[in-house]
Structures are given as C-alpha cells and as structure tokens.
Coordinates of C-alpha atoms in Angstrom, one line a residue:
Chain S
X23 CA -78.7 68.2 178.3
X24 CA -79.0 71.3 176.3
X25 CA -76.9 71.6 173.1
X26 CA -75.3 75.0 174.0
X27 CA -73.2 74.5 177.0
X28 CA -73.0 77.5 179.2
X29 CA -69.4 78.3 180.8
X30 CA -70.7 77.4 184.4
X31 CA -72.0 74.0 183.0
X32 CA -68.5 73.4 181.5
X33 CA -67.0 74.1 184.6
X34 CA -69.2 71.9 186.6
X35 CA -68.5 69.1 184.3
X36 CA -64.6 69.6 184.7
X37 CA -65.3 69.6 188.7
X38 CA -67.1 66.2 188.2
X39 CA -64.7 64.4 186.3
X40 CA -62.0 65.7 188.9
X41 CA -64.2 64.2 191.6
X42 CA -64.9 61.1 189.6
X43 CA -61.1 60.3 189.6
X44 CA -60.4 61.2 192.9
X45 CA -63.0 58.5 193.9
X46 CA -62.0 56.1 191.7
X47 CA -58.2 56.7 193.4
X48 CA -59.7 56.2 196.7
X49 CA -61.7 53.2 195.8
X50 CA -58.8 51.5 194.2
X51 CA -56.2 52.4 196.6
X52 CA -56.9 49.7 199.3
X53 CA -56.6 47.0 196.3
X54 CA -53.4 48.6 195.1
X55 CA -51.9 48.5 198.6
X56 CA -52.6 44.9 199.2
X57 CA -51.3 44.0 195.6
X58 CA -48.1 46.1 196.2
X59 CA -47.4 44.6 199.8
X60 CA -47.8 40.9 198.1
X61 CA -44.7 41.9 196.2
X62 CA -42.4 43.5 198.9
X63 CA -39.8 41.8 200.8
X64 CA -40.9 41.0 204.3
X65 CA -38.7 43.7 205.9
X66 CA -40.4 46.6 203.7
X67 CA -44.1 45.2 204.6
X68 CA -44.7 46.9 207.9
X69 CA -42.0 49.8 207.8
X70 CA -43.0 53.2 209.3
X71 CA -43.6 55.4 207.4
X72 CA -44.9 52.6 205.0
X73 CA -42.9 52.1 202.0
X74 CA -44.4 53.0 198.7
X75 CA -41.5 52.7 196.1
X76 CA -39.5 49.3 196.4
X77 CA -37.9 46.6 194.2
X78 CA -40.5 44.1 193.6
X79 CA -40.1 40.4 194.6
X80 CA -41.9 37.3 194.0
X81 CA -40.7 35.7 197.2
X82 CA -44.2 36.3 198.9
X83 CA -45.7 34.2 196.3
X84 CA -43.4 31.4 196.8
X85 CA -43.8 31.3 200.3
X86 CA -47.4 31.2 200.0
X87 CA -47.3 27.7 198.6
X88 CA -44.3 26.1 200.8
X89 CA -44.0 25.4 204.5
X90 CA -41.2 27.2 206.0
X91 CA -39.5 27.4 209.0
X92 CA -37.1 30.2 210.7
X93 CA -33.4 29.8 209.8
X94 CA -30.9 29.3 213.0
X95 CA -28.1 30.7 211.6
X96 CA -26.5 31.8 208.1
X97 CA -26.8 29.6 205.3
X98 CA -23.7 27.6 204.0
X99 CA -22.7 28.9 200.7
X100 CA -22.8 25.7 198.8
X101 CA -26.3 24.8 200.1
X102 CA -27.4 28.4 199.0
X103 CA -25.7 27.7 195.6
X104 CA -27.7 24.4 195.2
X105 CA -30.9 25.4 195.9
X106 CA -33.2 26.6 193.0
X107 CA -34.1 30.1 192.6
X108 CA -37.3 30.0 194.5
X109 CA -35.7 28.3 197.5
X110 CA -33.2 31.3 197.3
X111 CA -35.8 33.5 197.8
X112 CA -36.9 31.9 200.8
X113 CA -33.4 31.7 202.1
X114 CA -32.8 35.4 201.6
X115 CA -35.9 36.2 203.8
X116 CA -34.3 34.3 206.6
X117 CA -36.3 31.3 206.5
X118 CA -35.8 27.7 205.0
X119 CA -38.3 25.5 203.0
X120 CA -39.4 22.6 205.1
X121 CA -38.7 19.3 203.4
X122 CA -39.7 15.5 204.2
X123 CA -37.1 13.2 205.0
X124 CA -37.0 12.2 201.5
X125 CA -36.4 15.7 200.1
X126 CA -39.7 16.7 199.1
X127 CA -40.9 20.0 199.5
X128 CA -43.7 20.2 202.1
X129 CA -46.6 22.3 200.9
X130 CA -48.1 25.1 202.9
X131 CA -51.8 24.0 202.9
X132 CA -52.7 27.3 200.6
X133 CA -52.7 25.1 197.4
X134 CA -55.0 22.5 198.8
X135 CA -57.3 25.2 200.0
X136 CA -57.4 27.0 196.7
X137 CA -58.2 23.7 195.1
X138 CA -61.0 23.0 197.6
X139 CA -62.6 26.7 196.7
X140 CA -62.4 25.7 193.3
X141 CA -64.1 22.1 193.4
X142 CA -66.5 23.2 195.6
X143 CA -67.5 26.5 194.0
X144 CA -67.5 25.0 190.6
X145 CA -69.6 21.9 191.3
X146 CA -72.2 23.8 193.2
X147 CA -72.3 26.4 190.5
X148 CA -73.2 23.6 188.0
X149 CA -76.0 22.2 190.1
X150 CA -77.4 25.7 191.1
X151 CA -77.5 27.2 187.6
X152 CA -79.0 23.8 186.0
X153 CA -81.5 23.2 188.6
X154 CA -82.4 27.0 188.8
X155 CA -82.8 27.1 184.7
X156 CA -85.3 24.5 184.7
X157 CA -87.2 25.9 187.5
X158 CA -87.4 29.5 186.2
X159 CA -88.7 27.9 182.8
X160 CA -91.0 26.3 184.7
X161 CA -92.3 29.3 186.5
X162 CA -92.0 31.6 183.5
X163 CA -93.7 29.5 180.8
X164 CA -96.6 27.5 182.9
X165 CA -99.1 28.2 185.4
X166 CA -98.4 27.4 188.6
X167 CA -100.9 27.9 191.5
X168 CA -99.6 30.3 194.1
X169 CA -96.8 31.4 191.8
X170 CA -95.6 34.4 193.8
X171 CA -95.7 32.7 197.0
X172 CA -93.4 29.9 195.7
X173 CA -91.1 32.5 194.4
X174 CA -90.9 34.3 197.6
X175 CA -90.4 31.2 199.5
X176 CA -87.4 30.5 197.0
X177 CA -85.9 33.9 197.5
X178 CA -86.6 34.1 201.4
X179 CA -84.1 30.8 201.7
X180 CA -81.4 33.1 200.4
X181 CA -82.0 35.8 202.8
X182 CA -81.4 33.7 206.0
X183 CA -78.3 34.5 207.8
X184 CA -75.7 31.8 207.2
X185 CA -75.1 31.4 211.1
X186 CA -79.0 30.6 211.7
X187 CA -78.8 28.1 209.0
X188 CA -75.4 26.4 209.9
X189 CA -76.7 25.5 213.6
X190 CA -79.0 22.9 212.5
X191 CA -77.0 21.9 209.3
X192 CA -74.0 21.5 211.4
X193 CA -76.0 19.1 214.0
X194 CA -77.4 17.3 210.9
X195 CA -74.5 16.7 208.9
X196 CA -72.8 15.5 212.2
X197 CA -75.2 12.5 212.2
X198 CA -74.4 11.7 208.7
X199 CA -70.9 12.6 208.6
X200 CA -71.0 15.6 206.2
X201 CA -69.1 17.9 208.4
X202 CA -65.7 18.9 206.7
X203 CA -66.4 17.2 203.3
X204 CA -66.5 18.7 200.0
X205 CA -69.8 17.2 199.5
X206 CA -71.5 18.9 202.7
X207 CA -70.3 22.4 201.3
X208 CA -71.3 21.8 197.8
X209 CA -75.0 21.1 199.2
X210 CA -74.9 24.4 201.1
X211 CA -73.8 26.4 198.4
X212 CA -76.1 24.9 195.8
X213 CA -78.9 25.6 198.3
X214 CA -78.0 29.0 198.7
X215 CA -77.2 29.9 195.2
X216 CA -80.2 28.1 193.8
X217 CA -82.7 30.7 194.9
X218 CA -80.8 33.5 193.4
X219 CA -80.4 31.4 190.2
X220 CA -84.3 30.7 190.0
X221 CA -85.0 34.4 190.1
X222 CA -82.2 35.9 188.0
X223 CA -83.1 33.0 185.1
X224 CA -86.7 33.5 185.3
X225 CA -85.8 37.4 184.2
X226 CA -83.7 36.1 181.2
X227 CA -86.4 33.4 180.0
X228 CA -88.9 35.9 180.3
X229 CA -87.4 37.9 178.1
X230 CA -87.4 35.1 175.2
X231 CA -90.5 35.5 173.3
X232 CA -93.0 32.6 173.6
X233 CA -93.6 32.6 170.1
X234 CA -90.1 30.8 169.3
X235 CA -91.4 27.8 171.2
X236 CA -94.7 28.0 170.0
X237 CA -93.5 28.0 166.4
X238 CA -91.4 25.0 167.0
X239 CA -94.1 23.2 168.9
X240 CA -96.4 23.7 165.6
X241 CA -93.2 22.5 163.5
X242 CA -93.5 19.1 165.6
X243 CA -91.0 19.6 168.4
X244 CA -91.9 18.3 171.7
X245 CA -92.0 20.7 174.5
X246 CA -88.7 19.2 175.8
X247 CA -87.3 19.4 172.3
X248 CA -88.2 23.2 171.9
X249 CA -86.7 23.7 175.5
X250 CA -83.5 22.5 174.7
X251 CA -83.1 23.4 170.9
X252 CA -84.7 26.8 171.4
X253 CA -85.0 28.1 174.9
X254 CA -81.7 27.0 176.1
X255 CA -79.3 28.5 173.3
X256 CA -81.4 31.8 173.6
X257 CA -80.7 31.8 177.2
X258 CA -77.2 31.0 176.9
X259 CA -75.7 34.7 177.9
X260 CA -78.1 34.5 180.8
X261 CA -77.0 31.0 181.9
X262 CA -73.4 32.3 181.8
X263 CA -73.8 35.4 183.7
X264 CA -75.9 33.5 186.3
X265 CA -73.0 30.9 186.6
X266 CA -70.4 33.5 187.3
X267 CA -72.3 35.3 189.9
X268 CA -73.1 31.9 191.6
X269 CA -69.3 31.0 191.3
X270 CA -68.1 34.4 192.6
X271 CA -70.7 34.0 195.7
X272 CA -69.5 30.5 196.5
X273 CA -65.9 31.5 196.0
X274 CA -66.4 34.1 198.5
X275 CA -68.4 32.6 201.1
X276 CA -67.1 32.6 204.6
X277 CA -69.5 31.6 207.3
X278 CA -70.5 28.3 206.3
X279 CA -67.0 27.3 205.4
X280 CA -65.8 28.3 208.8
X281 CA -68.4 26.3 210.6
X282 CA -68.7 23.4 208.5
X283 CA -65.0 22.7 207.7
X284 CA -61.8 22.8 209.4
X285 CA -58.9 20.7 207.5
X286 CA -59.9 18.1 204.6
X287 CA -62.4 20.4 203.1
X288 CA -61.6 24.0 204.3
X289 CA -61.8 26.6 201.6
X290 CA -59.4 29.5 201.2
X291 CA -61.6 32.1 202.8
X292 CA -61.3 30.9 206.3
X293 CA -57.9 29.5 205.8
X294 CA -56.4 33.0 204.5
X295 CA -57.1 34.8 207.7
X296 CA -56.0 32.0 209.9
X297 CA -52.3 32.5 208.5
X298 CA -52.1 35.7 211.0
X299 CA -51.8 33.2 213.9
X300 CA -49.8 34.2 216.9
X301 CA -46.9 36.3 217.0
X302 CA -45.9 38.6 214.3
X303 CA -47.7 37.8 210.9
X304 CA -45.9 37.8 207.6
X305 CA -48.3 40.3 205.6
X306 CA -46.2 39.7 202.5
X307 CA -47.6 36.1 202.5
X308 CA -51.2 37.1 203.5
X309 CA -51.0 39.5 200.6
X310 CA -49.8 37.3 198.0
X311 CA -52.4 34.6 199.3
X312 CA -55.0 37.3 199.0
X313 CA -54.1 38.7 195.7
X314 CA -54.1 35.1 194.1
X315 CA -57.7 34.7 195.6
X316 CA -59.1 38.0 194.3
X317 CA -57.7 37.8 190.6
X318 CA -60.3 35.1 189.6
X319 CA -63.3 37.5 190.9
X320 CA -61.5 40.5 189.4
X321 CA -61.5 39.0 185.7
X322 CA -65.1 37.6 186.3
X323 CA -66.1 41.1 187.3
X324 CA -64.8 42.6 184.1
X325 CA -66.5 39.9 182.2
X326 CA -69.8 40.4 183.8
X327 CA -69.7 44.1 183.6
X328 CA -72.7 44.4 181.5
X329 CA -74.7 42.2 184.0
X330 CA -73.9 43.3 187.2
X331 CA -77.1 45.4 187.5
X332 CA -79.4 42.6 186.7
X333 CA -77.4 40.2 188.9
X334 CA -77.2 42.4 192.0
X335 CA -81.1 43.3 191.8
X336 CA -82.0 39.6 191.6
X337 CA -83.2 40.2 188.1
X338 CA -85.7 43.2 189.0
X339 CA -83.6 45.9 187.2
X340 CA -82.3 45.5 183.6
X341 CA -80.9 48.2 181.4
Chain A
X15 CA -103.5 23.2 190.8
X16 CA -105.2 22.4 187.2
X17 CA -103.7 21.5 184.2
X18 CA -106.3 22.7 182.1
X19 CA -105.4 26.5 181.7
X20 CA -101.4 25.2 181.4
X21 CA -100.9 25.0 177.8
X22 CA -102.0 27.0 175.0
X23 CA -101.9 24.2 172.7
X24 CA -104.9 22.6 171.6
X25 CA -105.1 19.2 173.4
X26 CA -106.1 17.4 170.3
X27 CA -103.3 18.8 168.0
X28 CA -100.4 16.5 167.2
X29 CA -97.8 18.4 169.4
X30 CA -99.9 18.0 172.3
X31 CA -99.8 14.1 171.8
X32 CA -96.0 13.9 171.4
X33 CA -93.7 13.5 174.2
X34 CA -94.3 14.6 178.0
X35 CA -97.5 16.7 178.7
X36 CA -96.7 20.2 179.8
X37 CA -97.9 19.3 183.4
X38 CA -95.3 16.6 183.7
X39 CA -92.7 18.8 182.4
X40 CA -93.7 21.7 184.8
X41 CA -93.5 19.4 187.7
X42 CA -90.3 17.9 186.7
X43 CA -88.6 21.3 186.4
X44 CA -90.0 22.9 189.5
X45 CA -90.4 20.1 192.0
X46 CA -86.8 19.0 192.4
X47 CA -85.8 22.7 193.2
X48 CA -88.5 23.3 195.7
X49 CA -88.0 19.8 197.4
X50 CA -84.2 20.6 197.6
X51 CA -84.7 24.0 199.5
X52 CA -87.3 22.5 201.8
X53 CA -84.8 19.4 202.8
X54 CA -82.0 21.7 203.0
X55 CA -83.3 25.1 204.6
X56 CA -86.7 24.4 205.7
X57 CA -86.1 20.8 207.5
X58 CA -83.2 21.9 209.3
X59 CA -85.1 24.9 210.6
X60 CA -87.9 23.0 212.1
X61 CA -85.3 20.5 213.4
X62 CA -83.7 23.6 215.2
X63 CA -87.2 24.6 216.4
X64 CA -87.3 21.6 218.5
X65 CA -83.9 22.1 220.1
X66 CA -84.8 25.9 221.0
X67 CA -87.3 24.2 223.7
X68 CA -84.4 22.4 225.3
X69 CA -81.3 22.9 227.1
X70 CA -79.4 20.7 224.4
X71 CA -75.6 21.2 224.3
X72 CA -74.0 19.7 221.1
X73 CA -70.8 19.5 222.9
X74 CA -71.9 16.7 225.3
X75 CA -73.8 13.4 225.1
X76 CA -76.1 14.5 227.6
X77 CA -79.9 14.1 226.3
X78 CA -81.6 17.3 225.6
X79 CA -84.2 18.0 228.3
X80 CA -87.5 19.9 227.4
X81 CA -87.3 23.3 229.1
X82 CA -90.5 25.0 227.4
X83 CA -90.0 28.7 226.5
X84 CA -87.1 29.2 228.9
X85 CA -84.6 30.0 226.4
X86 CA -86.8 32.6 224.6
X87 CA -87.5 34.3 227.9
X88 CA -83.9 34.2 228.8
X89 CA -83.0 35.7 225.6
X90 CA -85.4 38.5 225.5
X91 CA -84.7 39.4 229.2
X92 CA -80.9 39.4 228.7
X93 CA -79.7 42.8 228.4
X94 CA -76.5 41.7 226.6
X95 CA -78.3 40.5 223.9
X96 CA -80.2 43.9 223.7
X97 CA -76.9 45.6 223.8
X98 CA -75.9 43.3 220.7
X99 CA -79.2 44.5 219.1
X100 CA -78.1 47.8 219.9
X101 CA -74.9 47.6 218.2
X102 CA -76.1 46.0 215.3
X103 CA -78.8 48.8 215.0
X104 CA -76.0 51.4 215.2
X105 CA -73.8 49.5 212.7
X106 CA -76.7 49.4 209.8
X107 CA -77.6 52.9 210.1
X108 CA -74.0 54.0 210.0
X109 CA -72.9 51.9 207.2
X110 CA -76.2 52.1 205.2
X111 CA -76.4 55.8 205.3
X112 CA -72.7 56.1 204.3
X113 CA -73.3 53.8 201.3
X114 CA -76.3 55.8 200.1
X115 CA -74.3 59.3 200.3
X116 CA -71.0 58.0 198.9
X117 CA -73.0 55.4 196.2
X118 CA -75.8 58.1 195.3
X119 CA -73.1 60.9 195.2
X120 CA -71.0 58.9 192.9
X121 CA -73.9 58.1 190.7
X122 CA -74.7 61.5 190.2
X123 CA -71.3 62.5 189.3
X124 CA -71.1 59.6 186.8
X125 CA -74.4 60.6 185.4
X126 CA -72.4 63.6 183.5
X127 CA -70.0 63.5 180.4
X128 CA -67.5 61.6 182.1
X129 CA -64.4 60.2 179.6
X130 CA -64.1 56.3 180.0
X131 CA -67.1 56.1 181.8
X132 CA -67.7 52.2 181.3
X133 CA -64.2 51.4 182.3
X134 CA -64.4 53.8 185.4
X135 CA -67.8 52.4 186.5
X136 CA -66.5 48.9 186.2
X137 CA -63.5 49.4 188.2
X138 CA -65.7 51.5 190.7
X139 CA -67.7 48.1 191.1
X140 CA -64.6 45.9 192.1
X141 CA -64.7 46.4 195.8
X142 CA -68.5 44.5 196.4
X143 CA -67.3 41.6 194.3
X144 CA -64.8 40.6 196.7
X145 CA -64.8 38.1 199.7
X146 CA -66.0 40.0 202.6
X147 CA -63.7 38.0 204.8
X148 CA -60.5 38.5 202.9
X149 CA -61.4 42.5 202.6
X150 CA -61.8 42.7 206.3
X151 CA -58.3 40.9 206.7
X152 CA -56.7 43.2 204.3
X153 CA -58.4 46.5 206.0
X154 CA -56.5 45.3 209.1
X155 CA -53.2 45.9 207.5
X156 CA -54.5 49.3 206.1
X157 CA -55.9 50.3 209.6
X158 CA -52.7 49.4 211.4
X159 CA -52.1 52.0 214.1
X160 CA -48.2 52.0 213.4
X161 CA -47.6 50.8 209.9
X162 CA -51.1 51.3 208.2
X163 CA -51.3 53.2 204.9
X164 CA -54.3 55.1 206.2
X165 CA -52.9 56.7 209.3
X166 CA -50.0 57.6 207.1
X167 CA -52.0 59.2 204.2
X168 CA -54.3 60.8 206.7
X169 CA -51.5 62.0 209.0
X170 CA -52.9 60.7 212.1
X171 CA -50.1 59.5 214.0
X172 CA -50.8 56.5 215.7
X173 CA -54.6 56.5 215.8
X174 CA -56.1 53.4 216.9
X175 CA -58.9 52.2 214.5
X176 CA -59.5 48.9 215.5
X177 CA -58.4 48.5 219.2
X178 CA -60.2 51.5 220.4
X179 CA -63.7 50.3 221.4
X180 CA -65.6 53.3 220.6
X181 CA -64.0 53.5 217.1
X182 CA -63.9 49.9 216.0
X183 CA -67.4 49.5 215.0
X184 CA -67.2 53.0 212.8
X185 CA -64.1 51.4 211.4
X186 CA -65.7 48.5 210.3
X187 CA -68.5 50.5 208.8
X188 CA -66.1 52.6 207.0
X189 CA -64.7 49.3 205.3
X190 CA -68.5 48.1 204.8
X191 CA -69.2 51.5 203.2
X192 CA -66.2 51.0 200.8
X193 CA -67.3 47.7 199.7
X194 CA -70.7 48.3 199.1
X195 CA -71.2 52.1 198.0
X196 CA -70.8 50.7 194.6
X197 CA -73.7 48.6 194.9
X198 CA -76.0 51.8 195.7
X199 CA -74.0 53.6 193.0
X200 CA -74.8 50.8 190.3
X201 CA -78.6 51.0 191.4
X202 CA -78.6 54.7 191.4
X203 CA -77.1 55.1 188.0
X204 CA -79.8 52.8 186.5
X205 CA -82.4 54.7 188.4
X206 CA -81.0 58.1 187.0
X207 CA -80.5 57.0 183.2
X208 CA -84.1 56.1 183.4
X209 CA -85.1 59.9 184.1
X210 CA -86.8 60.9 180.9
X211 CA -84.4 63.8 179.6
X212 CA -87.4 66.0 178.6
X213 CA -88.2 66.4 182.0
X214 CA -84.9 68.2 182.5
X215 CA -85.4 70.4 179.7
X216 CA -88.7 71.7 180.7
X217 CA -87.3 72.3 184.0
X218 CA -84.6 74.4 182.5
X219 CA -87.1 76.3 180.3
X220 CA -88.9 77.0 183.4
X221 CA -85.7 78.4 184.9
X222 CA -85.9 75.9 187.8
X223 CA -83.1 75.8 189.9
X224 CA -80.8 73.0 190.6
X225 CA -82.3 72.2 194.0
X226 CA -85.8 72.2 192.6
X227 CA -84.8 70.1 189.9
X228 CA -82.9 67.6 192.3
X229 CA -85.6 67.5 194.8
X230 CA -88.7 67.5 192.2
X231 CA -87.6 65.8 189.3
X232 CA -84.5 63.3 189.9
X233 CA -85.0 62.2 193.6
X234 CA -88.6 61.2 193.4
X235 CA -87.8 59.3 190.0
X236 CA -85.1 57.5 191.5
X237 CA -86.3 56.6 194.8
X238 CA -88.0 53.1 194.2
X239 CA -84.7 52.1 192.9
X240 CA -82.6 53.5 195.7
X241 CA -85.3 51.8 198.0
X242 CA -84.3 48.8 196.7
X243 CA -80.6 49.5 197.5
X244 CA -81.4 50.6 200.8
X245 CA -83.6 47.7 201.9
X246 CA -81.2 45.2 200.5
X247 CA -78.1 46.7 202.0
X248 CA -80.0 47.1 205.3
X249 CA -80.8 43.3 205.2
X250 CA -77.4 42.3 204.5
X251 CA -75.8 44.8 207.1
X252 CA -78.2 43.3 209.7
X253 CA -76.8 40.0 209.1
X254 CA -73.1 40.8 208.9
X255 CA -70.7 38.5 210.2
X256 CA -67.5 38.1 208.1
X257 CA -66.4 41.5 208.0
X258 CA -66.8 42.2 211.8
X259 CA -65.7 38.8 213.1
X260 CA -62.5 39.1 211.0
X261 CA -61.4 42.9 211.7
X262 CA -62.1 43.2 215.5
X263 CA -63.1 41.2 218.5
X264 CA -64.2 43.7 221.0
X265 CA -67.5 43.8 223.0
X266 CA -68.3 46.8 221.1
X267 CA -68.3 45.2 217.8
X268 CA -70.2 42.1 218.7
X269 CA -73.1 42.0 216.1
X270 CA -75.8 39.9 216.5
X271 CA -74.6 37.3 214.0
X272 CA -71.2 37.1 215.8
X273 CA -73.1 36.6 219.3
X274 CA -75.3 33.9 217.8
X275 CA -72.0 32.3 216.2
X276 CA -70.0 32.4 219.7
X277 CA -73.2 31.0 221.5
X278 CA -73.6 28.4 218.7
X279 CA -70.1 27.2 218.1
X280 CA -67.9 28.4 221.0
X281 CA -69.9 28.0 224.0
X282 CA -72.1 25.5 222.5
X283 CA -75.4 26.4 224.1
X284 CA -77.2 24.9 221.0
X285 CA -80.7 24.8 222.3
X286 CA -80.6 28.4 223.3
X287 CA -78.7 29.5 220.2
X288 CA -81.4 27.7 218.2
X289 CA -83.8 30.1 220.1
X290 CA -81.9 33.1 219.2
X291 CA -81.6 32.0 215.7
X292 CA -85.5 31.9 215.7
X293 CA -85.6 35.3 216.9
X294 CA -83.3 36.5 214.3
X295 CA -85.0 34.7 211.3
X296 CA -88.4 36.3 212.0
X297 CA -86.8 39.6 211.8
X298 CA -84.8 38.8 208.7
X299 CA -88.1 37.3 207.1
X300 CA -90.1 40.6 208.2
X301 CA -87.4 42.6 206.0
X302 CA -87.4 40.2 203.2
X303 CA -91.2 40.7 203.0
X304 CA -90.7 44.5 202.4
X305 CA -87.9 44.1 200.2
X306 CA -89.8 41.6 198.0
X307 CA -92.8 43.9 197.9
X308 CA -90.4 46.7 196.7
X309 CA -89.0 44.4 194.1
X310 CA -92.2 43.4 192.5
X311 CA -93.5 47.5 192.6
X312 CA -90.3 48.4 190.3
X313 CA -90.6 45.3 188.1
X314 CA -94.2 46.3 187.2
X315 CA -92.9 49.6 186.2

C-alpha cells in the first residue's frame, strides 16, 4: 500500500472495518445464542418473541448432570428448605431430582458420555501422534521406494467417508466383540487421525535442518539418540499442535460413535442430540450440555491460532 | 528397496557401526503405521468387497448367498439412488459456492488495515472447529419457526426452514456455509498475503483500475490455494452426514451418506450397502487424487 492515503482509500478502509465487525457479529451470534440459552430458566428458552435480556441461572447446568422427573404437585416447604441449593434450582423448574432408594442422586448419563469422549480422544491422540511422528521422520529422512505413493495411500485412508468404513468395521467388531467398547472407538479414531498426523508432522520435521542430526551423528550419537535428543525436542511445537488437532477431531467425531457405540462407550456427540427425544425438549439442558462440550474446543482453537492454517491444509501451506 | 542410498554416512565410519542401521530404524518407524492402516482400513474394505456380491443381511443369521453383480446393477438402475446423488450434487454446489463467496470476501476485507486483526481472525475461525453434530443440533434451535432467533431477527414470521421440503436442503447448506466459510477465509488469507506488494504498486503506477487489479493480479495468484480449499470442501461436502442427519429427515435432504447409513444400519441390507459403499468410495478416491495433485503443486512453489 502506498504511504500517502487518498481520502477514497481511507473511506474504503473504514467501510471494510465496519463490514468485518458486522461479519464477526453474524458469525458469533449463533454461538452467543446457544450460550445464552444455557443460562435461561426453562420457561424463557422458547418464548415468542425470543427473550434476549433475562436473569441468568445455572439450573440448566445442574439439570444436565442429574436424572430428573416431573413434579406432580407443589413441593412441601420443609423438603424444599432441606434441599441443597442446586436441588432447589431443579425444584424451582418444576422437576425433582431422581434418587436411588439409598438416597444417592442418579446421574443423567451426560457425565459418563463426557468422560468417554475424553478417554477415547486422549488415548487415540496419543497413539496417532506418536506413531505419526515416527512415520513422518521415516519419510522425511530416509529414502523410501514409492514415497509419494505411500503418502497418497496414507492420506487417502483419511478421505474415506466414515459410513463406508463403518459397515465392514461394524461386522468385524461384532465378530471380535469390539462394538460399544472404548478400545473399538480408540482404534478407529487412531486410524482416522494417523494419516493426518503423518502428513502434518512430515511438514514440521522437514523444516528441522538435517545438519543438526548429522552433527550429532558425527559427535558419536546413534541415529536413535539423535532422533530422541535432537529431533524430538525441535519438533515439540509441531507435536503439540498436531496433538491438539487430533484431539479436536476425535472429540467432535459423530458418525463412527453413532454406529459403533450405544451405551457403554457412547461419546458425547451422539448423546447430546439424543436428549431431544420425544415431546417438548428442554432446550436449556441441551444448550448447557452443548456449551460444556464446546468449551475445550474453543480454548484449544485459541491456543492453536498460529497453526490452524498448516493443520487445515495437511501441512501443505504454512505462513 | 535398496539401503545403499539411504544413509549419507560413510558405512565405515564409527557412527554407522553403532546402534541400529538406518534401514532398521526406517522400517521400525514406517511399517507399523502402514500395517495399522492396512489392517483397519484396507482389510475391512476387502472384507466388505466380498459381501457386496452377496445378499447378506447382518440382522439375520441366514448365510450370505452369492448373487454376483446384482447389487451393483440394482443400485445403478435405482432412480431413488440417483435422486440421492442429485440432492448431494445440489448440496455440494450450493454450500461450496457459498463458502467461497463468503470466505474469500471475508479474506479480502481482512487483508486491509483492520484493528485487532489477529483476534478477529481467530474468533472468525471458531465455527469450523466445532462438532458438526452439535452445530446441527443448535441450529435447529436457531431455525425454529416459532421461537427461533433467525426468523425473529430477519422478521420472517413463521417461516419453515427445516420442515419445508424445498427449503430444508438450503437451510442445511446455510449452516454449512456458516461453519466452513472460515476455512476458505483462512486459506485465502494465506494466498492473499503471499501476493507480492510490488505488483500492486506497479499496477497503481500504471493507473490500473480495481477490477483490473483484482482479476489480473489478485485472483490468479490466490487461485492455487483457493483451489485447494474448493476441492477439499467439495470432498467434505460430498461426504456430509452429521449435519444433515441431525438437522432434517426429509426425503429431499437425504444425502448419499445418509442413504448409505439407512441402508446399512436401519434396513440392514448389508450386502447391497457394501456395494453402494464401493460406488461412493470410487468417487471419493477420484476427488482425493485431484486434491493431492493440487496439494503437491502448491507445496512445490
């Protein structure tokens, strides 16, 4: 851009700034709306016209985690007074907390699904990133016959539609008893993320000068030592970024989880929509469970901001 | 595969004599990954290739009967399947075109002097990181004809977004555009920032108009990266399952993946769905091939 700015250019720039903020508002409005719904009392979630200003409550977040049933009549005063604050919030909404005969609060199932998501995503990420880093190093530093074909093969496994892979996997898992197990999902997500991790890690490792290792080899390191002591520390940023990408992919995955799990190992993505069920859905609870599910991804996106481009283009484009 | 060219070290040197050879390390690092992918991606596909020639149903114990190419013949002659393909094509075109227009437009805007550019870019990128299934779910709330915020904000009254068979597919595409325009924006921004500044200065000296500058300088230089974004989004839109499956269940929104899912896991036509999966697979591999060619081309620049 030229140093001297014409009035026309200044005006254009102002228009652009306004347009960017309008676009930002439109892009973030849906996310704001779901977040605000998660703090509404149930009767304000589906009003006509929509309620924009309201007194926030955390009741939806309490309700997300406990099993509830509809109250038949008004609550007795002493029962209400004896209840802890979070139970009062549920009672305020016309529902009561379901307890086992021994008085323990029954969980809603969301907590368990959330944990399942966490276990499956973390373990599959560890596998995918560690195998991917080794393989990327192999492809980056050594001569491999038909290298480009192998790399294409690795990437093509990522591009398969999940349902296409799920049909035979479902049949095979049924034979070996891996349907609805954590291990079954971990294997699928590892396979899915492995190709991504090889491609993106190869980009990161290609950028580490070979001279570093060669100097180490001359100094008496073995190739293995050079890899672990020189290359890995240098590649740490790349490994962290790759891990976050793999985690987000596994965390968000829906189709495999829908097909391969139903109870024991079900993750949050198929569970959250199933809360709609029949009758009038409680959108505040759906919103609360959605927000809790989205928070980790939002945080990671922020941490990843400088690597998004590389990650999204499979390592092909870097700044 | 020969090991003679693998290492740059002199084979008689001290370093080469210690530890494992480079060949061993290479195989140790690469083979497990390849083996893992073959076992869990390729082998299952071969397994289902066998089933695609049978009338197998996973819901019954009846043994599979070999029926040759009948599944493939039936599928390719089924006008309903062709309708699924037409719907998918319509969806892909609308949503990818929308993403390119919005995403590239945003990138052009952001390529100026904007305050807090870094933060704004990160915030704009948020939608594409979210789970498609969960996004589809909460857009149902936004689209609700009576209490949805979209109808209220746009003053559309009781407009049916998802219940109207003609509108539903476009409503899903709008959500997809919201979610994935940031992706096109991100790649376009990279392309735009790579355009050398002196070209614009030269154009200014030559008194080139803004249209001329855009079509002769900006667009040609951004096009390779934009093509990557377009092919990648085409491939992903072609495979769309989560978003459409959660948002609507109309015959007019039945994309290929949804038909395949229903055929395999609700109707339990395992043999036929395996054949269907193969037809889809061939199409995806074809698009992937084009995609990778472009990736490598851009990489070489």
